[in-house]
Amino acid sequence: MDPSSSVKVGTRKSQLAMTQTEFVVGLLQKQELSVAFKIVPMSTVGDHILDQPLSQIGEKSLFTKELEVALEKKEVDFVVHSSKDLPTTLPDGMVIAAILEREDPRDSVIVSSRHSFKSISELPPASVVGTSSLRRSAQLIQKYPHIIIKDVRGNLNTRLKKLDAPEGPYDALVLAAAGVKRMGWQNRITQVLDPSVCMYAIGQGALAIECREGDKETIELLSHLYHAETALRCVAERSFLRTLEGGCSVPVAVCSSLDNQVLQLEGGVWSLDGAESITGESSIELPTLQGNFCDINSVFVGVVSSIINPECMKLAEKLGAGLAQNLIQKGAMDILRKARADTDLKKNAVVKQ
C-alpha cells in the first residue's frame, strides 16, 4: 500500500464499536507502519431508533446501511462491523474481506447489583430480564418459564445504566459476552449461558471487515487479519441463516466448532414464545485450511479470502445450507412464517398506537 496514502475506516459511533475499530486499526498499524489510518464514526438507523424493538423497526441492515453507503461513495475504504450485524446478503459490490479471531460467542447474564443472585435460574418468579433479541427471548422463555422478558435498547453503557438504576425495571440483562469483555466489564458478568441453554447469534463474537469488491489493495491489506477457523465457522453459520431466510425478526440460533479438521454446526429455529422449536446438527471434514490461494473472485455468503482454501469455504457453505435444508424438511419454515407473522402483528400494533 502507498505509504503516502491515508486509509479511512468506517464505524458506528458507539463506545463498543469505536473500541473494536481501534483494535483493528492497531493490528493493521503493526504490519503497515508507514500507513496512516483515520477512523470515521457515523450513526445508523439502529442507533437512532431506540424506542422500538429491533424486530419491529422493519428495516434490514439496521446497523450497517449508512456505513455501506459511505463505502460505496468511497468516503471510507473499509468498515469494521460486529459480524452478527451483517446481513447474509450484502449490497452489490461489497464483500467481507476479513474475519478476525472470535471472542467468546456465548451470551452472558448480568444480574442487577440490587440482588445477590448469580444466575437466571436463581431469580424469583416474575423477575424481569432485559434483552433486545427474539433469539434470546424465545430460548430463555423455553428454559426459564418463571421469568418475564422485557425489551431493552441502547448501547451497552445505556443498558447497564437502566439495570443499575435504583428503581429500574430490570432484574437482569442478557448481553453478548464478547461485547462486555471487549469493554473490559467482564467482572459484571454473573453467568455465561452454555449453548445447550441458549445458542448464540450467527457470527456473534467475531469482527468482520467489509470493503468494495474490486478493491484488491484493501483486500490484500485486510487478508493478514484473517482467522481461518473463525471465518469457516462464520461462513457455515451465515449459509445456515441465508438458507432459512432469517434475520432479526425471527429466532434463529447456532453453535459451531472446528476441531481436527472437522467443522461442526448445530442450529435451530424457535417460535416467539419458545413453545415450538426444531434443532439439528451436522458436520463435515475439511482439507488443508490455509495457504496462498490467490483467489479473491470466489465469494461465499459475502466472504472472500486469498489465504483460506476455497474448497474449505465451499464445504463450510455447503454444511450450513445442508443443515438448514434438513430443518426445513422437519417444518422449520412453518415456525419461521408464524414468527414473522407474529412480529408483523406487534409492529402494526405499535404503529397504530
Short mmCIF file of C-alpha atoms in Angstrom, two decimals:
data_model
loop_
_atom_site.label_atom_id
_atom_site.label_comp_id
_atom_site.label_asym_id
_atom_site.label_seq_id
_atom_site.Cartn_x
_atom_site.Cartn_y
_atom_site.Cartn_z
CA MET A 1 0.00 0.00 0.00
CA ASP A 2 1.19 3.51 -0.84
CA PRO A 3 2.87 4.90 2.33
CA SER A 4 1.66 8.40 1.45
CA SER A 5 -1.99 7.33 1.43
CA SER A 6 -4.44 7.72 4.28
CA VAL A 7 -6.82 4.82 4.84
CA LYS A 8 -10.28 5.84 6.08
CA VAL A 9 -12.03 3.35 8.36
CA GLY A 10 -15.81 3.48 8.86
CA THR A 11 -17.51 2.52 12.12
CA ARG A 12 -20.54 3.22 14.26
CA LYS A 13 -20.19 5.89 16.95
CA SER A 14 -20.90 3.71 19.98
CA GLN A 15 -18.13 3.18 22.50
CA LEU A 16 -18.05 -0.55 21.77
CA ALA A 17 -17.84 0.00 18.00
CA MET A 18 -15.06 2.55 18.45
CA THR A 19 -13.17 0.19 20.78
CA GLN A 20 -13.43 -2.64 18.25
CA THR A 21 -12.33 -0.40 15.37
CA GLU A 22 -9.37 0.97 17.32
CA PHE A 23 -8.35 -2.64 18.00
CA VAL A 24 -8.45 -3.45 14.27
CA VAL A 25 -6.53 -0.31 13.34
CA GLY A 26 -3.92 -1.18 15.96
CA LEU A 27 -3.35 -4.58 14.36
CA LEU A 28 -3.04 -3.02 10.90
CA GLN A 29 -0.59 -0.37 12.10
CA LYS A 30 1.73 -3.12 13.33
CA GLN A 31 2.01 -4.53 9.81
CA GLU A 32 1.74 -1.23 7.88
CA LEU A 33 3.90 1.12 9.94
CA SER A 34 4.04 3.85 7.29
CA VAL A 35 0.31 3.99 6.53
CA ALA A 36 -1.95 6.49 8.30
CA PHE A 37 -5.41 5.28 9.35
CA LYS A 38 -8.28 7.68 10.01
CA ILE A 39 -11.38 6.44 11.85
CA VAL A 40 -14.66 7.89 10.53
CA PRO A 41 -17.52 7.32 13.02
CA MET A 42 -21.15 7.60 11.93
CA SER A 43 -24.67 6.78 13.16
CA THR A 44 -27.03 4.17 11.68
CA VAL A 45 -30.79 3.66 11.66
CA GLY A 46 -30.49 1.22 14.56
CA ASP A 47 -28.62 3.83 16.60
CA HIS A 48 -31.31 6.47 16.10
CA ILE A 49 -34.50 4.45 16.74
CA LEU A 50 -34.31 3.40 20.38
CA ASP A 51 -37.99 3.29 21.35
CA GLN A 52 -38.85 0.13 19.39
CA PRO A 53 -37.61 -3.46 19.50
CA LEU A 54 -35.19 -4.20 16.64
CA SER A 55 -37.55 -6.80 15.21
CA GLN A 56 -40.34 -4.20 14.86
CA ILE A 57 -38.43 -1.41 13.10
CA GLY A 58 -38.99 -3.08 9.74
CA GLU A 59 -35.59 -2.23 8.25
CA LYS A 60 -32.86 -4.52 7.01
CA SER A 61 -29.21 -3.60 7.63
CA LEU A 62 -30.18 -1.67 10.78
CA PHE A 63 -26.58 -1.16 11.88
CA THR A 64 -24.81 -1.28 8.52
CA LYS A 65 -26.70 0.63 5.81
CA GLU A 66 -25.21 4.11 6.37
CA LEU A 67 -21.73 2.62 6.64
CA GLU A 68 -22.17 0.77 3.36
CA VAL A 69 -23.44 3.90 1.62
CA ALA A 70 -20.25 5.69 2.72
CA LEU A 71 -18.24 2.73 1.44
CA GLU A 72 -20.00 2.83 -1.93
CA LYS A 73 -19.34 6.58 -2.22
CA LYS A 74 -15.66 5.96 -1.37
CA GLU A 75 -15.91 8.15 1.70
CA VAL A 76 -14.29 5.27 3.60
CA ASP A 77 -12.03 2.43 2.43
CA PHE A 78 -13.39 -0.28 4.69
CA VAL A 79 -15.84 -0.71 7.57
CA VAL A 80 -15.47 -2.62 10.84
CA HIS A 81 -18.63 -4.49 11.89
CA SER A 82 -19.73 -6.89 14.55
CA SER A 83 -20.24 -9.90 12.30
CA LYS A 84 -23.69 -10.62 13.74
CA ASP A 85 -24.91 -7.22 12.44
CA LEU A 86 -24.10 -8.04 8.80
CA PRO A 87 -26.93 -9.44 6.66
CA THR A 88 -26.14 -12.68 4.86
CA THR A 89 -26.70 -10.97 1.52
CA LEU A 90 -24.53 -7.87 1.12
CA PRO A 91 -25.20 -4.94 -1.23
CA ASP A 92 -23.87 -5.40 -4.77
CA GLY A 93 -20.17 -4.64 -4.98
CA MET A 94 -19.46 -5.27 -1.27
CA VAL A 95 -17.57 -8.17 0.32
CA ILE A 96 -16.32 -9.26 3.72
CA ALA A 97 -12.53 -9.15 3.29
CA ALA A 98 -11.52 -10.31 6.79
CA ILE A 99 -13.00 -12.08 9.79
CA LEU A 100 -10.91 -11.83 12.94
CA GLU A 101 -10.42 -14.40 15.68
CA ARG A 102 -13.63 -14.86 17.61
CA GLU A 103 -14.13 -13.68 21.16
CA ASP A 104 -16.44 -15.76 23.37
CA PRO A 105 -19.57 -16.15 21.19
CA ARG A 106 -21.87 -17.06 24.07
CA ASP A 107 -24.46 -14.89 25.80
CA SER A 108 -23.82 -13.55 29.28
CA VAL A 109 -26.10 -12.67 32.16
CA ILE A 110 -25.60 -9.58 34.33
CA VAL A 111 -27.80 -9.60 37.41
CA SER A 112 -28.62 -6.23 38.96
CA SER A 113 -26.43 -5.22 41.90
CA ARG A 114 -29.69 -4.90 43.86
CA HIS A 115 -29.75 -8.71 44.04
CA SER A 116 -27.42 -11.38 45.39
CA PHE A 117 -28.49 -13.89 42.72
CA LYS A 118 -25.90 -15.01 40.18
CA SER A 119 -27.92 -16.81 37.52
CA ILE A 120 -31.29 -16.71 35.78
CA SER A 121 -32.39 -19.94 37.44
CA GLU A 122 -31.95 -18.31 40.86
CA LEU A 123 -34.17 -15.32 40.04
CA PRO A 124 -37.57 -15.29 41.78
CA PRO A 125 -40.77 -15.79 39.74
CA ALA A 126 -41.81 -12.75 37.64
CA SER A 127 -38.28 -11.34 37.62
CA VAL A 128 -37.72 -9.10 34.60
CA VAL A 129 -34.88 -9.98 32.24
CA GLY A 130 -33.93 -7.48 29.55
CA THR A 131 -32.86 -8.38 26.02
CA SER A 132 -33.39 -6.89 22.57
CA SER A 133 -33.13 -10.27 20.83
CA LEU A 134 -36.01 -12.54 19.78
CA ARG A 135 -33.48 -15.37 19.59
CA ARG A 136 -32.57 -14.98 23.25
CA SER A 137 -36.11 -14.37 24.49
CA ALA A 138 -37.52 -17.46 22.75
CA GLN A 139 -34.85 -19.76 24.16
CA LEU A 140 -34.92 -18.23 27.65
CA ILE A 141 -38.71 -18.45 27.93
CA GLN A 142 -38.46 -22.08 26.89
CA LYS A 143 -35.83 -22.85 29.54
CA TYR A 144 -36.96 -20.44 32.30
CA PRO A 145 -40.76 -20.01 32.12
CA HIS A 146 -40.77 -18.25 35.52
CA ILE A 147 -39.17 -15.04 34.18
CA ILE A 148 -40.62 -12.08 32.26
CA ILE A 149 -38.77 -10.88 29.17
CA LYS A 150 -38.75 -7.13 28.57
CA ASP A 151 -37.17 -5.40 25.59
CA VAL A 152 -34.15 -3.19 26.29
CA ARG A 153 -32.49 -0.93 23.70
CA GLY A 154 -29.43 1.32 23.62
CA ASN A 155 -25.69 0.73 23.66
CA LEU A 156 -24.03 -1.28 26.41
CA ASN A 157 -23.47 1.77 28.61
CA THR A 158 -27.13 2.77 28.37
CA ARG A 159 -28.40 -0.73 29.10
CA LEU A 160 -26.23 -1.10 32.18
CA LYS A 161 -27.42 2.29 33.49
CA LYS A 162 -31.00 1.04 33.15
CA LEU A 163 -30.07 -2.14 35.03
CA ASP A 164 -28.28 -0.25 37.81
CA ALA A 165 -30.99 2.37 38.34
CA PRO A 166 -32.32 2.07 41.94
CA GLU A 167 -35.91 1.85 40.71
CA GLY A 168 -35.00 0.29 37.37
CA PRO A 169 -37.38 -2.19 35.71
CA TYR A 170 -34.79 -4.91 35.09
CA ASP A 171 -33.55 -7.61 37.44
CA ALA A 172 -31.01 -8.89 34.93
CA LEU A 173 -29.80 -8.35 31.36
CA VAL A 174 -28.66 -10.86 28.75
CA LEU A 175 -25.89 -9.49 26.53
CA ALA A 176 -23.29 -10.87 24.14
CA ALA A 177 -20.32 -11.85 26.28
CA ALA A 178 -17.89 -10.64 23.60
CA GLY A 179 -19.04 -7.02 23.78
CA VAL A 180 -18.98 -6.95 27.57
CA LYS A 181 -15.45 -8.39 27.59
CA ARG A 182 -14.16 -6.03 24.89
CA MET A 183 -15.35 -3.11 27.02
CA GLY A 184 -13.40 -4.52 29.97
CA TRP A 185 -16.53 -5.12 32.03
CA GLN A 186 -16.20 -8.90 32.41
CA ASN A 187 -16.36 -8.50 36.21
CA ARG A 188 -20.04 -7.58 35.80
CA ILE A 189 -20.86 -10.97 34.23
CA THR A 190 -22.61 -13.24 36.73
CA GLN A 191 -23.35 -16.14 34.38
CA VAL A 192 -22.31 -17.27 30.90
CA LEU A 193 -25.04 -19.23 29.12
CA ASP A 194 -23.95 -22.57 27.70
CA PRO A 195 -25.20 -23.16 24.13
CA SER A 196 -27.25 -26.07 25.50
CA VAL A 197 -29.29 -23.36 27.25
CA CYS A 198 -29.07 -20.57 24.69
CA MET A 199 -27.43 -20.97 21.30
CA TYR A 200 -25.86 -17.78 20.00
CA ALA A 201 -26.44 -15.47 17.04
CA ILE A 202 -24.89 -16.05 13.63
CA GLY A 203 -21.37 -14.58 13.71
CA GLN A 204 -21.63 -13.48 17.35
CA GLY A 205 -18.27 -12.64 18.92
CA ALA A 206 -16.44 -12.13 15.61
CA LEU A 207 -15.41 -8.89 13.91
CA ALA A 208 -15.95 -8.70 10.15
CA ILE A 209 -14.42 -6.09 7.84
CA GLU A 210 -16.32 -5.05 4.73
CA CYS A 211 -14.84 -3.33 1.68
CA ARG A 212 -15.54 -2.80 -2.02
CA GLU A 213 -15.38 -5.98 -4.06
CA GLY A 214 -12.88 -4.73 -6.65
CA ASP A 215 -10.53 -3.01 -4.20
CA LYS A 216 -7.68 -5.52 -4.44
CA GLU A 217 -5.26 -3.34 -2.48
CA THR A 218 -7.56 -3.10 0.53
CA ILE A 219 -8.49 -6.78 0.32
CA GLU A 220 -4.78 -7.66 0.40
CA LEU A 221 -4.21 -5.29 3.34
CA LEU A 222 -7.02 -6.91 5.33
CA SER A 223 -6.17 -10.51 4.43
CA HIS A 224 -3.48 -10.62 7.13
CA LEU A 225 -6.15 -10.22 9.79
CA TYR A 226 -7.98 -13.42 8.84
CA HIS A 227 -8.51 -16.16 11.39
CA ALA A 228 -9.27 -19.24 9.31
CA GLU A 229 -11.17 -21.22 11.97
CA THR A 230 -13.45 -18.30 12.82
CA ALA A 231 -14.03 -17.48 9.16
CA LEU A 232 -15.06 -21.02 8.27
CA ARG A 233 -17.40 -21.25 11.25
CA CYS A 234 -18.96 -17.91 10.28
CA VAL A 235 -19.38 -18.97 6.63
CA ALA A 236 -21.24 -22.10 7.78
CA GLU A 237 -23.41 -20.06 10.15
CA ARG A 238 -24.17 -17.38 7.55
CA SER A 239 -25.07 -20.04 4.97
CA PHE A 240 -27.44 -21.63 7.50
CA LEU A 241 -29.19 -18.32 8.15
CA ARG A 242 -29.36 -17.32 4.50
CA THR A 243 -30.96 -20.63 3.50
CA LEU A 244 -33.58 -20.14 6.22
CA GLU A 245 -34.11 -16.55 5.03
CA GLY A 246 -33.71 -15.49 8.65
CA GLY A 247 -32.97 -12.13 10.24
CA CYS A 248 -33.64 -10.17 13.42
CA SER A 249 -37.42 -10.67 13.01
CA VAL A 250 -37.22 -14.43 13.68
CA PRO A 251 -35.49 -16.55 16.37
CA VAL A 252 -32.63 -18.45 14.66
CA ALA A 253 -29.51 -19.54 16.55
CA VAL A 254 -26.36 -21.61 16.11
CA CYS A 255 -23.37 -23.18 17.82
CA SER A 256 -20.27 -24.19 15.84
CA SER A 257 -16.80 -25.65 16.32
CA LEU A 258 -13.78 -26.66 14.27
CA ASP A 259 -11.52 -29.33 15.75
CA ASN A 260 -9.08 -31.66 13.99
CA GLN A 261 -10.29 -30.51 10.54
CA VAL A 262 -13.91 -31.35 11.41
CA LEU A 263 -16.34 -28.43 11.15
CA GLN A 264 -19.47 -28.98 13.23
CA LEU A 265 -22.62 -26.87 13.19
CA GLU A 266 -25.68 -27.00 15.41
CA GLY A 267 -28.63 -24.76 14.65
CA GLY A 268 -32.24 -24.21 15.48
CA VAL A 269 -35.40 -22.14 14.99
CA TRP A 270 -37.99 -21.17 17.60
CA SER A 271 -41.46 -19.71 17.80
CA LEU A 272 -41.57 -16.31 19.50
CA ASP A 273 -43.00 -17.81 22.69
CA GLY A 274 -40.46 -20.66 22.73
CA ALA A 275 -43.26 -23.26 22.65
CA GLU A 276 -42.12 -24.71 19.33
CA SER A 277 -38.58 -25.39 18.17
CA ILE A 278 -36.65 -27.51 15.70
CA THR A 279 -32.93 -28.07 16.11
CA GLY A 280 -30.33 -30.21 14.39
CA GLU A 281 -26.63 -30.64 13.86
CA SER A 282 -24.25 -31.73 11.15
CA SER A 283 -20.51 -31.89 10.48
CA ILE A 284 -18.07 -32.12 7.60
CA GLU A 285 -14.36 -32.90 7.31
CA LEU A 286 -12.19 -30.20 5.75
CA PRO A 287 -8.90 -30.41 3.80
CA THR A 288 -5.94 -28.09 4.48
CA LEU A 289 -7.32 -24.78 5.75
CA GLN A 290 -4.72 -22.19 4.79
CA GLY A 291 -2.19 -21.36 2.10
CA ASN A 292 -1.53 -18.84 -0.66
CA PHE A 293 -4.56 -19.50 -2.86
CA CYS A 294 -4.75 -16.04 -4.50
CA ASP A 295 -8.49 -16.39 -5.04
CA ILE A 296 -10.49 -13.24 -4.31
CA ASN A 297 -13.08 -13.82 -7.01
CA SER A 298 -14.95 -16.63 -5.27
CA VAL A 299 -17.49 -15.24 -2.78
CA PHE A 300 -19.03 -17.41 -0.06
CA VAL A 301 -22.09 -15.79 1.61
CA GLY A 302 -20.36 -12.46 1.09
CA VAL A 303 -16.90 -13.59 2.24
CA VAL A 304 -13.70 -13.56 0.15
CA SER A 305 -10.21 -14.67 1.14
CA SER A 306 -6.91 -15.24 -0.63
CA ILE A 307 -5.41 -17.24 2.25
CA ILE A 308 -8.18 -19.72 3.11
CA ASN A 309 -8.58 -22.80 0.94
CA PRO A 310 -11.62 -22.09 -1.29
CA GLU A 311 -12.54 -25.77 -1.10
CA CYS A 312 -12.89 -25.37 2.68
CA MET A 313 -15.05 -22.29 2.20
CA LYS A 314 -17.23 -24.18 -0.27
CA LEU A 315 -17.65 -27.07 2.16
CA ALA A 316 -18.47 -24.71 5.06
CA GLU A 317 -21.14 -23.03 2.94
CA LYS A 318 -22.49 -26.44 1.97
CA LEU A 319 -22.62 -27.52 5.63
CA GLY A 320 -24.73 -24.53 6.66
CA ALA A 321 -27.12 -24.83 3.73
CA GLY A 322 -27.46 -28.58 4.24
CA LEU A 323 -28.35 -28.26 7.92
CA ALA A 324 -30.90 -25.58 7.10
CA GLN A 325 -32.49 -27.79 4.45
CA ASN A 326 -32.67 -30.59 6.99
CA LEU A 327 -34.58 -28.35 9.42
CA ILE A 328 -36.83 -27.11 6.60
CA GLN A 329 -37.80 -30.71 5.87
CA LYS A 330 -38.78 -31.03 9.55
CA GLY A 331 -41.04 -27.99 9.38
CA ALA A 332 -38.75 -25.06 10.24
CA MET A 333 -40.30 -22.73 7.67
CA ASP A 334 -43.74 -23.13 9.23
CA ILE A 335 -42.34 -21.99 12.58
CA LEU A 336 -40.49 -19.08 10.97
CA ARG A 337 -43.51 -17.96 8.93
CA LYS A 338 -45.59 -17.87 12.10
CA ALA A 339 -42.82 -16.00 13.93
CA ARG A 340 -42.65 -13.39 11.13
CA ALA A 341 -46.44 -13.00 11.15
CA ASP A 342 -46.46 -12.52 14.93
CA THR A 343 -43.65 -9.96 14.67
CA ASP A 344 -45.57 -8.07 11.96
CA LEU A 345 -48.70 -8.02 14.13
CA LYS A 346 -46.75 -6.49 17.01
CA LYS A 347 -45.13 -3.98 14.65
CA ASN A 348 -48.51 -2.94 13.25
CA ALA A 349 -49.94 -2.63 16.73
CA VAL A 350 -47.13 -0.22 17.66
CA VAL A 351 -47.74 1.86 14.51
CA LYS A 352 -51.46 2.22 15.35
CA GLN A 353 -50.76 3.46 18.90
#
